[in-house]
PDB file of C-alpha atoms in Angstrom:
ATOM      1  CA  ALA D  14      -6.189  -0.008 -23.588  1.00 87.00           C
ATOM      2  CA  GLN D  15      -5.002  -0.216 -20.174  1.00 90.00           C
ATOM      3  CA  ALA D  16      -1.454  -1.271 -21.301  1.00 92.00           C
ATOM      4  CA  ARG D  17      -1.231   1.461 -23.571  1.00 95.00           C
ATOM      5  CA  GLU D  18      -2.331   3.844 -20.941  1.00 95.00           C
ATOM      6  CA  PHE D  19       0.207   2.385 -18.482  1.00 92.00           C
ATOM      7  CA  SER D  20       2.978   2.846 -21.203  1.00 95.00           C
ATOM      8  CA  ALA D  21       2.183   6.259 -22.001  1.00 96.00           C
ATOM      9  CA  ILE D  22       2.430   7.100 -18.005  1.00 96.00           C
ATOM     10  CA  LEU D  23       5.688   5.361 -17.642  1.00 95.00           C
ATOM     11  CA  ARG D  24       7.178   6.911 -20.607  1.00 96.00           C
ATOM     12  CA  ARG D  25       6.148  10.411 -19.672  1.00 96.00           C
ATOM     13  CA  ALA D  26       7.574   9.498 -16.368  1.00 96.00           C
ATOM     14  CA  ASP D  27      10.858   8.321 -17.853  1.00 95.00           C
ATOM     15  CA  MET D  28      11.228  11.553 -19.922  1.00 97.00           C
ATOM     16  CA  ALA D  29      10.723  13.788 -16.886  1.00 96.00           C
ATOM     17  CA  LEU D  30      13.046  11.879 -14.844  1.00 94.00           C
ATOM     18  CA  THR D  31      15.858  11.721 -17.579  1.00 94.00           C
ATOM     19  CA  ASP D  32      15.193  15.525 -18.261  1.00 96.00           C
ATOM     20  CA  LEU D  33      15.680  16.259 -14.551  1.00 95.00           C
ATOM     21  CA  ARG D  34      18.904  14.303 -14.543  1.00 91.00           C
ATOM     22  CA  VAL D  35      20.586  15.760 -17.782  1.00 93.00           C
ATOM     23  CA  LYS D  36      19.772  19.174 -16.530  1.00 95.00           C
ATOM     24  CA  THR D  37      20.963  18.589 -13.047  1.00 94.00           C
ATOM     25  CA  LEU D  38      24.302  17.181 -14.122  1.00 91.00           C
ATOM     26  CA  GLN D  39      24.702  19.455 -17.113  1.00 93.00           C
ATOM     27  CA  GLY D  40      24.065  22.397 -14.385  1.00 93.00           C
ATOM     28  CA  ALA D  41      26.908  21.353 -12.076  1.00 92.00           C
ATOM     29  CA  ASP D  42      29.977  23.034 -11.761  1.00 91.00           C
ATOM     30  CA  THR D  43      32.211  19.923 -12.452  1.00 90.00           C
ATOM     31  CA  ASP D  44      31.881  16.662 -13.822  1.00 88.00           C
ATOM     32  CA  PHE D  45      30.131  14.353 -11.392  1.00 84.00           C
ATOM     33  CA  PHE D  46      33.017  11.974 -10.740  1.00 79.00           C
ATOM     34  CA  ASP D  47      35.615  14.580 -10.443  1.00 87.00           C
ATOM     35  CA  ALA D  48      33.278  16.320  -7.997  1.00 87.00           C
ATOM     36  CA  SER D  49      34.129  16.036  -4.032  1.00 85.00           C
ATOM     37  CA  PRO D  50      31.850  13.576  -2.228  1.00 81.00           C
ATOM     38  CA  ALA D  51      30.003  16.603  -0.613  1.00 84.00           C
ATOM     39  CA  THR D  52      29.347  17.962  -4.188  1.00 87.00           C
ATOM     40  CA  GLN D  53      28.304  14.653  -5.607  1.00 84.00           C
ATOM     41  CA  LEU D  54      25.707  14.297  -2.615  1.00 82.00           C
ATOM     42  CA  LYS D  55      24.335  17.588  -3.482  1.00 87.00           C
ATOM     43  CA  ILE D  56      23.695  16.544  -6.919  1.00 89.00           C
ATOM     44  CA  VAL D  57      22.212  13.264  -5.949  1.00 84.00           C
ATOM     45  CA  ARG D  58      19.963  15.075  -3.534  1.00 85.00           C
ATOM     46  CA  LYS D  59      18.908  17.562  -5.830  1.00 90.00           C
ATOM     47  CA  ILE D  60      17.914  14.674  -8.618  1.00 90.00           C
ATOM     48  CA  LEU D  61      16.060  12.492  -5.754  1.00 85.00           C
ATOM     49  CA  ASP D  62      14.190  15.513  -4.537  1.00 88.00           C
ATOM     50  CA  GLY D  63      13.113  16.700  -7.739  1.00 91.00           C
ATOM     51  CA  ALA D  64      11.880  13.199  -8.483  1.00 90.00           C
ATOM     52  CA  LYS D  65       9.670  12.847  -5.695  1.00 86.00           C
ATOM     53  CA  THR D  66       6.939  14.633  -7.397  1.00 91.00           C
ATOM     54  CA  THR D  67       7.278  12.540 -10.839  1.00 94.00           C
ATOM     55  CA  HIS D  68       7.439   9.481  -8.698  1.00 90.00           C
ATOM     56  CA  SER D  69       4.318  10.565  -6.601  1.00 88.00           C
ATOM     57  CA  GLU D  70       2.324  11.499  -9.633  1.00 93.00           C
ATOM     58  CA  THR D  71       3.244   8.394 -11.612  1.00 94.00           C
ATOM     59  CA  ALA D  72       2.119   6.159  -8.691  1.00 89.00           C
ATOM     60  CA  ASP D  73      -0.999   7.841  -8.379  1.00 90.00           C
ATOM     61  CA  GLN D  74      -1.758   7.728 -12.174  1.00 94.00           C
ATOM     62  CA  VAL D  75      -1.027   3.933 -11.989  1.00 91.00           C
ATOM     63  CA  ARG D  76      -3.132   3.306  -8.996  1.00 89.00           C
ATOM     64  CA  LYS D  77      -6.149   5.183 -10.591  1.00 92.00           C
ATOM     65  CA  LEU D  78      -5.652   2.976 -13.885  1.00 93.00           C
ATOM     66  CA  LEU D  79      -5.483  -0.401 -11.840  1.00 93.00           C
ATOM     67  CA  THR D  80      -8.432  -2.607 -10.610  1.00 94.00           C
ATOM     68  CA  PRO D  81      -8.455  -3.470  -7.119  1.00 92.00           C
ATOM     69  CA  GLU D  82      -7.269  -7.024  -7.845  1.00 94.00           C
ATOM     70  CA  GLN D  83      -4.343  -5.684  -9.876  1.00 94.00           C
ATOM     71  CA  LEU D  84      -3.345  -3.121  -6.955  1.00 91.00           C
ATOM     72  CA  VAL D  85      -3.258  -6.114  -4.832  1.00 91.00           C
ATOM     73  CA  ARG D  86      -0.920  -7.733  -7.151  1.00 93.00           C
ATOM     74  CA  LEU D  87       1.249  -4.765  -7.194  1.00 91.00           C
ATOM     75  CA  GLU D  88       1.523  -4.409  -3.502  1.00 92.00           C
ATOM     76  CA  LYS D  89       2.326  -8.138  -3.295  1.00 94.00           C
ATOM     77  CA  HIS D  90       5.181  -7.679  -5.957  1.00 94.00           C
ATOM     78  CA  LEU D  91       6.294  -4.547  -4.371  1.00 91.00           C
ATOM     79  CA  VAL D  92       6.792  -6.223  -0.917  1.00 94.00           C
ATOM     80  CA  ARG D  93       8.416  -9.200  -2.644  1.00 94.00           C
ATOM     81  CA  THR D  94      10.644  -7.039  -4.395  1.00 92.00           C
ATOM     82  CA  ILE D  95      11.820  -4.425  -2.050  1.00 90.00           C
ATOM     83  CA  GLY D  96      10.924  -5.656   1.254  1.00 91.00           C
ATOM     84  CA  ALA D  97      10.206  -3.416   4.380  1.00 92.00           C
ATOM     85  CA  ARG D  98      11.003  -0.633   2.303  1.00 90.00           C
ATOM     86  CA  ALA D  99       7.742  -0.652   0.667  1.00 92.00           C
ATOM     87  CA  ILE D 100       6.419   1.186   3.931  1.00 92.00           C
ATOM     88  CA  GLU D 101       7.606   4.261   1.503  1.00 88.00           C
ATOM     89  CA  PHE D 102       4.396   3.724  -0.482  1.00 87.00           C
ATOM     90  CA  ALA D 103       1.379   5.462   0.989  1.00 86.00           C
ATOM     91  CA  PRO D 104      -0.997   2.405   0.601  1.00 88.00           C
ATOM     92  CA  ILE D 105       1.341   0.210   2.501  1.00 92.00           C
ATOM     93  CA  ALA D 106       2.228   2.365   5.021  1.00 93.00           C
ATOM     94  CA  ASP D 107      -1.500   2.855   5.570  1.00 93.00           C
ATOM     95  CA  ARG D 108      -2.210  -1.007   5.816  1.00 92.00           C
ATOM     96  CA  LEU D 109       0.706  -1.484   8.232  1.00 94.00           C
ATOM     97  CA  LYS D 110      -0.507   1.649  10.188  1.00 95.00           C
ATOM     98  CA  VAL D 111       3.084   2.989  10.186  1.00 96.00           C
ATOM     99  CA  THR D 112       3.285   5.900  12.642  1.00 96.00           C
ATOM    100  CA  ASP D 113       4.642   9.482  11.758  1.00 95.00           C
ATOM    101  CA  GLN D 114       7.520   8.577  14.015  1.00 96.00           C
ATOM    102  CA  GLN D 115       8.417   5.702  12.025  1.00 96.00           C
ATOM    103  CA  GLN D 116       8.116   7.429   8.703  1.00 93.00           C
ATOM    104  CA  ALA D 117      10.396  10.055  10.085  1.00 95.00           C
ATOM    105  CA  ALA D 118      12.852   7.417  11.035  1.00 96.00           C
ATOM    106  CA  PHE D 119      12.578   5.774   7.747  1.00 93.00           C
ATOM    107  CA  ALA D 120      13.200   9.249   5.981  1.00 90.00           C
ATOM    108  CA  THR D 121      16.302   9.501   7.940  1.00 93.00           C
ATOM    109  CA  LEU D 122      17.437   5.949   7.006  1.00 94.00           C
ATOM    110  CA  VAL D 123      16.824   6.905   3.260  1.00 88.00           C
ATOM    111  CA  GLU D 124      18.897  10.073   3.668  1.00 86.00           C
ATOM    112  CA  ASP D 125      21.788   8.028   5.277  1.00 89.00           C
ATOM    113  CA  PHE D 126      21.312   5.489   2.435  1.00 88.00           C
ATOM    114  CA  ASP D 127      21.442   8.267  -0.169  1.00 81.00           C
ATOM    115  CA  GLU D 128      24.690   9.833   1.357  1.00 79.00           C
ATOM    116  CA  GLN D 129      26.280   6.346   1.186  1.00 82.00           C
ATOM    117  CA  THR D 130      25.535   5.605  -2.274  1.00 81.00           C
ATOM    118  CA  ALA D 131      25.502   9.063  -3.747  1.00 73.00           C
ATOM    119  CA  ALA D 132      28.336   8.280  -6.325  1.00 70.00           C
ATOM    120  CA  LEU D 133      26.706   5.024  -7.102  1.00 73.00           C
ATOM    121  CA  ARG D 134      23.182   6.461  -7.991  1.00 65.00           C
ATOM    122  CA  VAL D 135      24.153   9.031 -10.621  1.00 63.00           C
ATOM    123  CA  VAL D 136      26.408   6.879 -12.934  1.00 62.00           C
ATOM    124  CA  TYR D 137      27.127   7.502 -16.754  1.00 54.00           C
ATOM    125  CA  GLU D 138      28.001   4.126 -17.764  1.00 60.00           C
ATOM    126  CA  GLN D 139      27.179   0.752 -16.264  1.00 66.00           C
ATOM    127  CA  LYS D 140      30.705  -0.254 -16.037  1.00 67.00           C
ATOM    128  CA  TYR D 141      31.237   2.319 -13.195  1.00 68.00           C
ATOM    129  CA  PHE D 142      28.388   0.909 -10.906  1.00 72.00           C
ATOM    130  CA  ASP D 143      29.619  -0.973  -8.054  1.00 78.00           C
ATOM    131  CA  TYR D 144      26.949  -3.666  -7.332  1.00 82.00           C
ATOM    132  CA  GLN D 145      28.588  -5.194  -4.259  1.00 87.00           C
ATOM    133  CA  GLU D 146      28.985  -1.920  -2.573  1.00 85.00           C
ATOM    134  CA  PHE D 147      25.373  -0.974  -3.668  1.00 84.00           C
ATOM    135  CA  ASP D 148      24.034  -4.135  -2.640  1.00 89.00           C
ATOM    136  CA  ARG D 149      25.522  -3.912   0.952  1.00 91.00           C
ATOM    137  CA  ALA D 150      24.104  -0.511   1.462  1.00 91.00           C
ATOM    138  CA  LEU D 151      20.709  -1.727   0.323  1.00 91.00           C
ATOM    139  CA  ALA D 152      20.667  -4.711   2.758  1.00 94.00           C
ATOM    140  CA  LYS D 153      21.868  -2.319   5.423  1.00 94.00           C
ATOM    141  CA  LEU D 154      18.816  -0.044   4.663  1.00 93.00           C
ATOM    142  CA  GLU D 155      16.533  -2.972   4.551  1.00 93.00           C
ATOM    143  CA  ALA D 156      17.577  -4.529   7.906  1.00 95.00           C
ATOM    144  CA  ALA D 157      17.325  -1.129   9.468  1.00 95.00           C
ATOM    145  CA  THR D 158      13.714  -0.596   8.088  1.00 94.00           C
ATOM    146  CA  ARG D 159      12.394  -4.000   9.369  1.00 94.00           C
ATOM    147  CA  ALA D 160      13.929  -2.830  12.805  1.00 96.00           C
ATOM    148  CA  LEU D 161      11.735   0.054  12.717  1.00 95.00           C
ATOM    149  CA  LEU D 162       8.497  -2.258  12.347  1.00 96.00           C
ATOM    150  CA  THR D 163       6.472  -3.721  15.237  1.00 96.00           C
ATOM    151  CA  PRO D 164       6.169  -7.466  15.229  1.00 96.00           C
ATOM    152  CA  ASP D 165       2.472  -6.918  13.893  1.00 96.00           C
ATOM    153  CA  GLN D 166       3.668  -4.499  11.329  1.00 96.00           C
ATOM    154  CA  ALA D 167       6.281  -7.163  10.245  1.00 94.00           C
ATOM    155  CA  LYS D 168       3.499  -9.915  10.060  1.00 94.00           C
ATOM    156  CA  ALA D 169       1.370  -7.814   7.935  1.00 95.00           C
ATOM    157  CA  LEU D 170       4.010  -6.889   5.848  1.00 93.00           C
ATOM    158  CA  VAL D 171       4.572 -10.634   5.152  1.00 93.00           C
ATOM    159  CA  ASP D 172       1.095 -11.324   4.792  1.00 94.00           C
ATOM    160  CA  ILE D 173       0.756  -8.720   1.916  1.00 94.00           C
ATOM    161  CA  ALA D 174       3.829 -10.446   0.204  1.00 92.00           C
ATOM    162  CA  LYS D 175       1.789 -13.905   0.220  1.00 90.00           C
TER     163      LYS D 175
END
C-alpha cells in the first residue's frame, strides 16, 4: 500500500513538473536554444521557481508517508547522494542547525549555479546535455556549500550519511 501511495505521489509531481516545463517553454517568445543567455536564464528561473511548490508539497507528502526509520534512511541516502547540498531540505537543515544567514548564502550559491547551468538545465534531447560542464558546476556548488558549514555542522552531515 505504501509503495502504491508513493508511486502516486511521484507520478502527480512528475506530471505537474512536466506541465510546468512544457507550458513555460511553449510560452517563450523564441526556441530555448535560439534564445540569448539572459532569456534562457529567465526561462530556467521561471521553471525552477514554479517547481518549488511542487517539490515542497511532494517532500511533505513523502515524509508523512514514511516511518521514522525510513525517514532516517532517506536522509542518509540524500546526504550520500547530494552531499552538503542536502541542507536545502528542512529536516536536514534543522538537524544541522543551519542559520538564516547560511541559508541565504546557500540560496545565492544556488542562484549562481542556476545562472551557470541555465542552458544545461532545460534540454530537449539528452544528446545536448554536457555532463562535464554540469559536473564541474555541481562540484563548485558542493565545495562552496561545504565551506558555509561550521566544523560541527560538517561533522553532523557526515554522521547523517553513516
